[in-house]
PDB file of C-alpha atoms in Angstrom:
ATOM      1  CA  MET U   1     118.762 179.404 -11.088  1.00  0.00           C
ATOM      2  CA  ALA U   2     115.032 179.057 -10.380  1.00  0.00           C
ATOM      3  CA  ILE U   3     112.858 177.655 -13.164  1.00  0.00           C
ATOM      4  CA  THR U   4     109.927 179.893 -14.072  1.00  0.00           C
ATOM      5  CA  LYS U   5     106.315 178.687 -14.107  1.00  0.00           C
ATOM      6  CA  LYS U   6     106.208 179.078 -17.890  1.00  0.00           C
ATOM      7  CA  ARG U   7     109.340 176.967 -18.298  1.00  0.00           C
ATOM      8  CA  LYS U   8     107.919 174.294 -15.986  1.00  0.00           C
ATOM      9  CA  ALA U   9     104.756 174.232 -18.107  1.00  0.00           C
ATOM     10  CA  VAL U  10     106.581 173.576 -21.386  1.00  0.00           C
ATOM     11  CA  ASN U  11     109.315 171.246 -20.120  1.00  0.00           C
ATOM     12  CA  PRO U  12     107.060 168.140 -20.308  1.00  0.00           C
ATOM     13  CA  LYS U  13     106.450 168.809 -24.019  1.00  0.00           C
ATOM     14  CA  VAL U  14     110.096 167.920 -24.726  1.00  0.00           C
ATOM     15  CA  ASP U  15     110.905 164.284 -24.029  1.00  0.00           C
ATOM     16  CA  SER U  16     114.521 164.319 -22.829  1.00  0.00           C
ATOM     17  CA  ASN U  17     114.835 160.627 -23.729  1.00  0.00           C
ATOM     18  CA  LYS U  18     113.706 161.138 -27.309  1.00  0.00           C
ATOM     19  CA  ILE U  19     115.750 162.149 -30.332  1.00  0.00           C
ATOM     20  CA  TYR U  20     113.530 164.112 -32.690  1.00  0.00           C
ATOM     21  CA  SER U  21     113.690 164.453 -36.461  1.00  0.00           C
ATOM     22  CA  LEU U  22     114.682 167.842 -37.864  1.00  0.00           C
ATOM     23  CA  LYS U  23     111.095 168.372 -39.025  1.00  0.00           C
ATOM     24  CA  GLU U  24     109.675 167.562 -35.566  1.00  0.00           C
ATOM     25  CA  ALA U  25     112.200 169.765 -33.776  1.00  0.00           C
ATOM     26  CA  SER U  26     111.514 172.711 -36.107  1.00  0.00           C
ATOM     27  CA  SER U  27     107.829 172.611 -35.138  1.00  0.00           C
ATOM     28  CA  LEU U  28     108.343 171.796 -31.455  1.00  0.00           C
ATOM     29  CA  VAL U  29     110.783 174.671 -30.878  1.00  0.00           C
ATOM     30  CA  LYS U  30     107.927 177.065 -31.682  1.00  0.00           C
ATOM     31  CA  GLU U  31     105.509 175.299 -29.319  1.00  0.00           C
ATOM     32  CA  VAL U  32     107.835 175.442 -26.311  1.00  0.00           C
ATOM     33  CA  ASN U  33     108.919 179.055 -26.751  1.00  0.00           C
ATOM     34  CA  ILE U  34     108.113 181.090 -23.626  1.00  0.00           C
ATOM     35  CA  ALA U  35     109.758 184.400 -24.516  1.00  0.00           C
ATOM     36  CA  LYS U  36     107.505 187.424 -25.029  1.00  0.00           C
ATOM     37  CA  PHE U  37     109.803 188.649 -27.787  1.00  0.00           C
ATOM     38  CA  ASP U  38     110.735 187.100 -31.138  1.00  0.00           C
ATOM     39  CA  ALA U  39     113.332 184.750 -29.698  1.00  0.00           C
ATOM     40  CA  SER U  40     116.368 183.461 -31.536  1.00  0.00           C
ATOM     41  CA  VAL U  41     116.422 179.805 -32.618  1.00  0.00           C
ATOM     42  CA  ASP U  42     119.879 178.322 -32.094  1.00  0.00           C
ATOM     43  CA  LEU U  43     121.616 175.115 -33.128  1.00  0.00           C
ATOM     44  CA  HIS U  44     124.298 173.532 -30.961  1.00  0.00           C
ATOM     45  CA  ILE U  45     126.350 171.019 -32.962  1.00  0.00           C
ATOM     46  CA  ARG U  46     128.837 168.732 -31.216  1.00  0.00           C
ATOM     47  CA  LEU U  47     131.611 167.646 -33.568  1.00  0.00           C
ATOM     48  CA  GLY U  48     134.068 164.772 -33.395  1.00  0.00           C
ATOM     49  CA  VAL U  49     137.108 167.027 -33.661  1.00  0.00           C
ATOM     50  CA  ASP U  50     139.957 168.159 -31.435  1.00  0.00           C
ATOM     51  CA  PRO U  51     139.784 171.985 -31.587  1.00  0.00           C
ATOM     52  CA  LYS U  52     143.244 172.213 -29.997  1.00  0.00           C
ATOM     53  CA  LYS U  53     144.690 170.953 -33.271  1.00  0.00           C
ATOM     54  CA  ALA U  54     144.940 173.753 -35.818  1.00  0.00           C
ATOM     55  CA  ASP U  55     143.846 171.501 -38.697  1.00  0.00           C
ATOM     56  CA  GLN U  56     140.644 170.552 -36.829  1.00  0.00           C
ATOM     57  CA  ALA U  57     139.527 174.041 -35.779  1.00  0.00           C
ATOM     58  CA  VAL U  58     136.367 174.094 -37.917  1.00  0.00           C
ATOM     59  CA  ARG U  59     135.262 177.592 -38.892  1.00  0.00           C
ATOM     60  CA  GLY U  60     133.506 179.141 -41.858  1.00  0.00           C
ATOM     61  CA  THR U  61     130.531 181.090 -43.129  1.00  0.00           C
ATOM     62  CA  VAL U  62     127.165 180.227 -44.610  1.00  0.00           C
ATOM     63  CA  THR U  63     124.362 182.281 -46.134  1.00  0.00           C
ATOM     64  CA  LEU U  64     121.073 181.102 -44.674  1.00  0.00           C
ATOM     65  CA  PRO U  65     118.350 180.855 -47.357  1.00  0.00           C
ATOM     66  CA  HIS U  66     115.822 182.674 -45.161  1.00  0.00           C
ATOM     67  CA  GLY U  67     118.237 184.990 -43.346  1.00  0.00           C
ATOM     68  CA  THR U  68     118.518 185.204 -39.577  1.00  0.00           C
ATOM     69  CA  GLY U  69     115.423 187.300 -39.003  1.00  0.00           C
ATOM     70  CA  ARG U  70     117.581 189.955 -37.442  1.00  0.00           C
ATOM     71  CA  THR U  71     119.157 192.974 -39.071  1.00  0.00           C
ATOM     72  CA  LYS U  72     122.838 192.902 -38.233  1.00  0.00           C
ATOM     73  CA  ARG U  73     124.664 196.079 -37.278  1.00  0.00           C
ATOM     74  CA  VAL U  74     127.711 196.346 -39.523  1.00  0.00           C
ATOM     75  CA  LEU U  75     130.834 198.444 -38.984  1.00  0.00           C
ATOM     76  CA  VAL U  76     133.228 198.905 -41.902  1.00  0.00           C
ATOM     77  CA  LEU U  77     136.777 199.954 -41.049  1.00  0.00           C
ATOM     78  CA  CYS U  78     138.435 201.253 -44.194  1.00  0.00           C
ATOM     79  CA  THR U  79     140.329 204.032 -45.911  1.00  0.00           C
ATOM     80  CA  PRO U  80     138.357 207.088 -47.171  1.00  0.00           C
ATOM     81  CA  ASP U  81     138.243 205.823 -50.775  1.00  0.00           C
ATOM     82  CA  LYS U  82     136.073 202.847 -49.701  1.00  0.00           C
ATOM     83  CA  GLU U  83     133.703 204.734 -47.403  1.00  0.00           C
ATOM     84  CA  ASN U  84     131.087 205.637 -50.027  1.00  0.00           C
ATOM     85  CA  ASP U  85     130.896 202.019 -51.250  1.00  0.00           C
ATOM     86  CA  ALA U  86     130.330 200.801 -47.696  1.00  0.00           C
ATOM     87  CA  ARG U  87     127.618 203.361 -46.965  1.00  0.00           C
ATOM     88  CA  ALA U  88     125.857 202.704 -50.273  1.00  0.00           C
ATOM     89  CA  ALA U  89     125.731 198.979 -49.436  1.00  0.00           C
ATOM     90  CA  GLY U  90     124.005 199.726 -46.136  1.00  0.00           C
ATOM     91  CA  ALA U  91     126.781 199.659 -43.528  1.00  0.00           C
ATOM     92  CA  ASP U  92     125.594 201.128 -40.235  1.00  0.00           C
ATOM     93  CA  HIS U  93     128.961 202.648 -39.317  1.00  0.00           C
ATOM     94  CA  VAL U  94     131.887 203.566 -41.570  1.00  0.00           C
ATOM     95  CA  GLY U  95     135.265 205.026 -40.671  1.00  0.00           C
ATOM     96  CA  LEU U  96     138.556 204.072 -39.075  1.00  0.00           C
ATOM     97  CA  ASP U  97     140.470 205.947 -36.374  1.00  0.00           C
ATOM     98  CA  GLU U  98     137.429 207.279 -34.515  1.00  0.00           C
ATOM     99  CA  PHE U  99     135.933 203.770 -34.300  1.00  0.00           C
ATOM    100  CA  ILE U 100     139.226 202.224 -33.218  1.00  0.00           C
ATOM    101  CA  GLN U 101     139.245 204.729 -30.351  1.00  0.00           C
ATOM    102  CA  LYS U 102     135.620 203.962 -29.493  1.00  0.00           C
ATOM    103  CA  ILE U 103     136.317 200.213 -29.397  1.00  0.00           C
ATOM    104  CA  GLU U 104     139.382 200.799 -27.217  1.00  0.00           C
ATOM    105  CA  SER U 105     137.065 202.656 -24.845  1.00  0.00           C
ATOM    106  CA  GLY U 106     134.744 199.647 -24.650  1.00  0.00           C
ATOM    107  CA  TRP U 107     132.221 200.260 -27.452  1.00  0.00           C
ATOM    108  CA  THR U 108     131.106 197.026 -29.123  1.00  0.00           C
ATOM    109  CA  GLU U 109     127.535 197.807 -30.175  1.00  0.00           C
ATOM    110  CA  ILE U 110     127.927 196.046 -33.535  1.00  0.00           C
ATOM    111  CA  ASP U 111     127.366 192.523 -34.780  1.00  0.00           C
ATOM    112  CA  VAL U 112     129.926 192.294 -37.605  1.00  0.00           C
ATOM    113  CA  ILE U 113     133.092 194.221 -38.443  1.00  0.00           C
ATOM    114  CA  ILE U 114     134.358 194.295 -42.025  1.00  0.00           C
ATOM    115  CA  ALA U 115     137.803 195.688 -42.780  1.00  0.00           C
ATOM    116  CA  THR U 116     139.996 196.279 -45.814  1.00  0.00           C
ATOM    117  CA  PRO U 117     143.402 194.496 -45.799  1.00  0.00           C
ATOM    118  CA  SER U 118     145.327 197.787 -45.689  1.00  0.00           C
ATOM    119  CA  VAL U 119     143.897 198.809 -42.294  1.00  0.00           C
ATOM    120  CA  MET U 120     144.383 195.444 -40.548  1.00  0.00           C
ATOM    121  CA  PRO U 121     147.732 196.484 -38.979  1.00  0.00           C
ATOM    122  CA  LYS U 122     145.864 199.260 -37.148  1.00  0.00           C
ATOM    123  CA  ILE U 123     143.128 196.879 -35.991  1.00  0.00           C
ATOM    124  CA  GLY U 124     145.490 194.200 -34.669  1.00  0.00           C
ATOM    125  CA  LYS U 125     145.749 195.890 -31.271  1.00  0.00           C
ATOM    126  CA  LEU U 126     141.976 195.436 -30.799  1.00  0.00           C
ATOM    127  CA  GLY U 127     142.292 191.624 -30.762  1.00  0.00           C
ATOM    128  CA  LYS U 128     141.899 191.338 -26.984  1.00  0.00           C
ATOM    129  CA  ILE U 129     138.592 193.193 -27.143  1.00  0.00           C
ATOM    130  CA  LEU U 130     137.181 191.846 -30.415  1.00  0.00           C
ATOM    131  CA  GLY U 131     138.506 188.263 -30.274  1.00  0.00           C
ATOM    132  CA  PRO U 132     136.426 187.034 -27.292  1.00  0.00           C
ATOM    133  CA  ARG U 133     133.324 188.594 -28.858  1.00  0.00           C
ATOM    134  CA  ASN U 134     133.966 186.889 -32.219  1.00  0.00           C
ATOM    135  CA  LEU U 135     134.105 190.327 -33.871  1.00  0.00           C
ATOM    136  CA  MET U 136     137.685 190.315 -35.193  1.00  0.00           C
ATOM    137  CA  PRO U 137     137.728 190.612 -39.007  1.00  0.00           C
ATOM    138  CA  ASN U 138     139.136 187.487 -40.645  1.00  0.00           C
ATOM    139  CA  PRO U 139     139.881 186.647 -44.302  1.00  0.00           C
ATOM    140  CA  LYS U 140     138.479 183.123 -43.736  1.00  0.00           C
ATOM    141  CA  THR U 141     135.030 184.532 -42.968  1.00  0.00           C
ATOM    142  CA  GLY U 142     135.108 187.106 -45.771  1.00  0.00           C
ATOM    143  CA  THR U 143     135.287 190.063 -43.388  1.00  0.00           C
ATOM    144  CA  VAL U 144     138.740 191.186 -44.568  1.00  0.00           C
ATOM    145  CA  THR U 145     138.265 192.278 -48.165  1.00  0.00           C
ATOM    146  CA  ASN U 146     138.653 195.174 -50.582  1.00  0.00           C
ATOM    147  CA  ASP U 147     135.141 194.528 -51.903  1.00  0.00           C
ATOM    148  CA  VAL U 148     133.405 196.012 -48.870  1.00  0.00           C
ATOM    149  CA  ALA U 149     130.093 196.494 -50.703  1.00  0.00           C
ATOM    150  CA  SER U 150     129.708 192.771 -51.442  1.00  0.00           C
ATOM    151  CA  ALA U 151     130.719 191.867 -47.889  1.00  0.00           C
ATOM    152  CA  VAL U 152     128.108 194.218 -46.403  1.00  0.00           C
ATOM    153  CA  ASN U 153     125.418 192.879 -48.756  1.00  0.00           C
ATOM    154  CA  GLU U 154     126.212 189.294 -47.781  1.00  0.00           C
ATOM    155  CA  VAL U 155     126.019 190.000 -44.042  1.00  0.00           C
ATOM    156  CA  LYS U 156     122.789 191.955 -44.393  1.00  0.00           C
ATOM    157  CA  GLY U 157     121.410 189.147 -46.579  1.00  0.00           C
ATOM    158  CA  GLY U 158     121.790 186.417 -43.969  1.00  0.00           C
ATOM    159  CA  LYS U 159     125.442 185.403 -44.032  1.00  0.00           C
ATOM    160  CA  ILE U 160     126.661 184.144 -40.666  1.00  0.00           C
ATOM    161  CA  ALA U 161     130.068 183.082 -39.385  1.00  0.00           C
ATOM    162  CA  PHE U 162     130.560 180.051 -37.164  1.00  0.00           C
ATOM    163  CA  LYS U 163     133.442 178.302 -35.446  1.00  0.00           C
ATOM    164  CA  VAL U 164     133.924 175.347 -33.144  1.00  0.00           C
ATOM    165  CA  ASP U 165     134.592 176.262 -29.505  1.00  0.00           C
ATOM    166  CA  LYS U 166     137.096 174.712 -27.092  1.00  0.00           C
ATOM    167  CA  ALA U 167     134.585 171.996 -26.198  1.00  0.00           C
ATOM    168  CA  GLY U 168     134.154 170.944 -29.847  1.00  0.00           C
ATOM    169  CA  ILE U 169     130.722 172.561 -30.247  1.00  0.00           C
ATOM    170  CA  VAL U 170     129.440 174.996 -32.874  1.00  0.00           C
ATOM    171  CA  HIS U 171     126.787 177.416 -31.601  1.00  0.00           C
ATOM    172  CA  ALA U 172     124.837 179.381 -34.219  1.00  0.00           C
ATOM    173  CA  SER U 173     121.595 181.318 -34.527  1.00  0.00           C
ATOM    174  CA  ILE U 174     119.640 180.078 -37.538  1.00  0.00           C
ATOM    175  CA  GLY U 175     116.429 182.120 -37.296  1.00  0.00           C
ATOM    176  CA  ARG U 176     113.625 183.325 -35.047  1.00  0.00           C
ATOM    177  CA  VAL U 177     110.610 181.584 -33.508  1.00  0.00           C
ATOM    178  CA  SER U 178     108.376 183.671 -35.782  1.00  0.00           C
ATOM    179  CA  PHE U 179     109.732 181.687 -38.755  1.00  0.00           C
ATOM    180  CA  GLY U 180     107.625 178.836 -40.098  1.00  0.00           C
ATOM    181  CA  PRO U 181     108.890 175.292 -39.327  1.00  0.00           C
ATOM    182  CA  GLU U 182     109.989 174.865 -42.957  1.00  0.00           C
ATOM    183  CA  LYS U 183     112.239 177.934 -42.821  1.00  0.00           C
ATOM    184  CA  ILE U 184     113.770 176.816 -39.512  1.00  0.00           C
ATOM    185  CA  ALA U 185     114.465 173.360 -40.965  1.00  0.00           C
ATOM    186  CA  GLU U 186     115.902 174.708 -44.241  1.00  0.00           C
ATOM    187  CA  ASN U 187     118.207 177.172 -42.474  1.00  0.00           C
ATOM    188  CA  SER U 188     119.349 174.383 -40.130  1.00  0.00           C
ATOM    189  CA  GLN U 189     120.077 172.072 -43.056  1.00  0.00           C
ATOM    190  CA  GLU U 190     122.096 174.790 -44.807  1.00  0.00           C
ATOM    191  CA  LEU U 191     124.285 175.277 -41.736  1.00  0.00           C
ATOM    192  CA  ILE U 192     124.824 171.532 -41.341  1.00  0.00           C
ATOM    193  CA  ASN U 193     125.737 171.274 -45.049  1.00  0.00           C
ATOM    194  CA  ALA U 194     128.399 173.944 -44.613  1.00  0.00           C
ATOM    195  CA  ILE U 195     129.836 172.222 -41.529  1.00  0.00           C
ATOM    196  CA  ILE U 196     129.923 168.819 -43.260  1.00  0.00           C
ATOM    197  CA  LYS U 197     131.871 170.325 -46.189  1.00  0.00           C
ATOM    198  CA  LEU U 198     134.476 171.543 -43.703  1.00  0.00           C
ATOM    199  CA  LYS U 199     135.098 168.125 -42.132  1.00  0.00           C
ATOM    200  CA  PRO U 200     138.851 167.969 -41.443  1.00  0.00           C
ATOM    201  CA  ALA U 201     140.669 165.125 -43.182  1.00  0.00           C
ATOM    202  CA  THR U 202     142.367 164.306 -39.879  1.00  0.00           C
ATOM    203  CA  ALA U 203     139.100 163.971 -37.891  1.00  0.00           C
ATOM    204  CA  LYS U 204     138.495 160.338 -36.982  1.00  0.00           C
ATOM    205  CA  GLY U 205     135.275 158.547 -36.067  1.00  0.00           C
ATOM    206  CA  THR U 206     131.821 160.149 -36.057  1.00  0.00           C
ATOM    207  CA  TYR U 207     131.940 163.776 -37.220  1.00  0.00           C
ATOM    208  CA  LEU U 208     128.393 164.918 -36.347  1.00  0.00           C
ATOM    209  CA  LYS U 209     128.162 163.636 -32.792  1.00  0.00           C
ATOM    210  CA  GLY U 210     125.040 165.454 -31.683  1.00  0.00           C
ATOM    211  CA  VAL U 211     122.733 168.332 -32.590  1.00  0.00           C
ATOM    212  CA  SER U 212     120.274 170.177 -30.390  1.00  0.00           C
ATOM    213  CA  MET U 213     117.917 173.057 -31.101  1.00  0.00           C
ATOM    214  CA  ALA U 214     116.585 175.613 -28.655  1.00  0.00           C
ATOM    215  CA  SER U 215     115.059 179.052 -28.629  1.00  0.00           C
ATOM    216  CA  THR U 216     116.003 181.672 -26.057  1.00  0.00           C
ATOM    217  CA  MET U 217     114.951 180.403 -22.582  1.00  0.00           C
ATOM    218  CA  SER U 218     113.339 177.212 -23.935  1.00  0.00           C
ATOM    219  CA  PRO U 219     114.387 173.597 -23.277  1.00  0.00           C
ATOM    220  CA  GLY U 220     116.832 172.011 -25.725  1.00  0.00           C
ATOM    221  CA  ILE U 221     115.539 169.515 -28.313  1.00  0.00           C
ATOM    222  CA  SER U 222     117.877 166.694 -29.384  1.00  0.00           C
ATOM    223  CA  ILE U 223     117.859 166.053 -33.146  1.00  0.00           C
ATOM    224  CA  ASP U 224     118.647 162.786 -34.892  1.00  0.00           C
ATOM    225  CA  THR U 225     121.653 163.605 -37.083  1.00  0.00           C
ATOM    226  CA  LYS U 226     120.436 161.011 -39.619  1.00  0.00           C
ATOM    227  CA  THR U 227     117.452 163.251 -40.453  1.00  0.00           C
ATOM    228  CA  PHE U 228     119.790 165.842 -41.963  1.00  0.00           C
ATOM    229  CA  ILE U 229     120.443 165.224 -45.649  1.00  0.00           C
ATOM    230  CA  HIS U 230     124.126 164.258 -45.781  1.00  0.00           C
TER     231      HIS U 230
END
């Protein structure tokens, strides 16, 4: 893929041989942003785990102190008695059978799906569609619950879900380039804190192997893991 003139202009600002502090990276990611829109700022965290082992498949949720900077579209799949609670909490879509049919037809224009335990048997058949998109409701991430109002409030308030991929890396959006450096750093630290708490007892050697930060279309910035408060 050809590198754009704008990308070529900012590439020299990031020293590929340098490992930056979290504070430096949080400022630099704003300087090297080339997107015309309010780009996402993402962390890519390489962990010393074997994701193939069930007890090392790190996954969880964290509420970022400054939110993600993006309003998430939330679908609540529930029985009629929970629909008013979901709507009152700010869910964008609420229902059950009609949305199951829409998803089966290819509709996935949502960011988070919350479901009540009683409807999960109906949703199971959607796994092939929702699983690859990380949209399948899961009790471990708080998206399978009877308290749909609290779940919607948490997602709208900046709660994100994360999980390690097959390569042992966690990818997560922790804000936007319009955020101040302090907010980017604080959201990053909160995510790292959550991941450290989930360190599997069976993981050997270095747990946080590497962290990089990048905004959409910008070069990646390597961060010294020692600059996170462990």
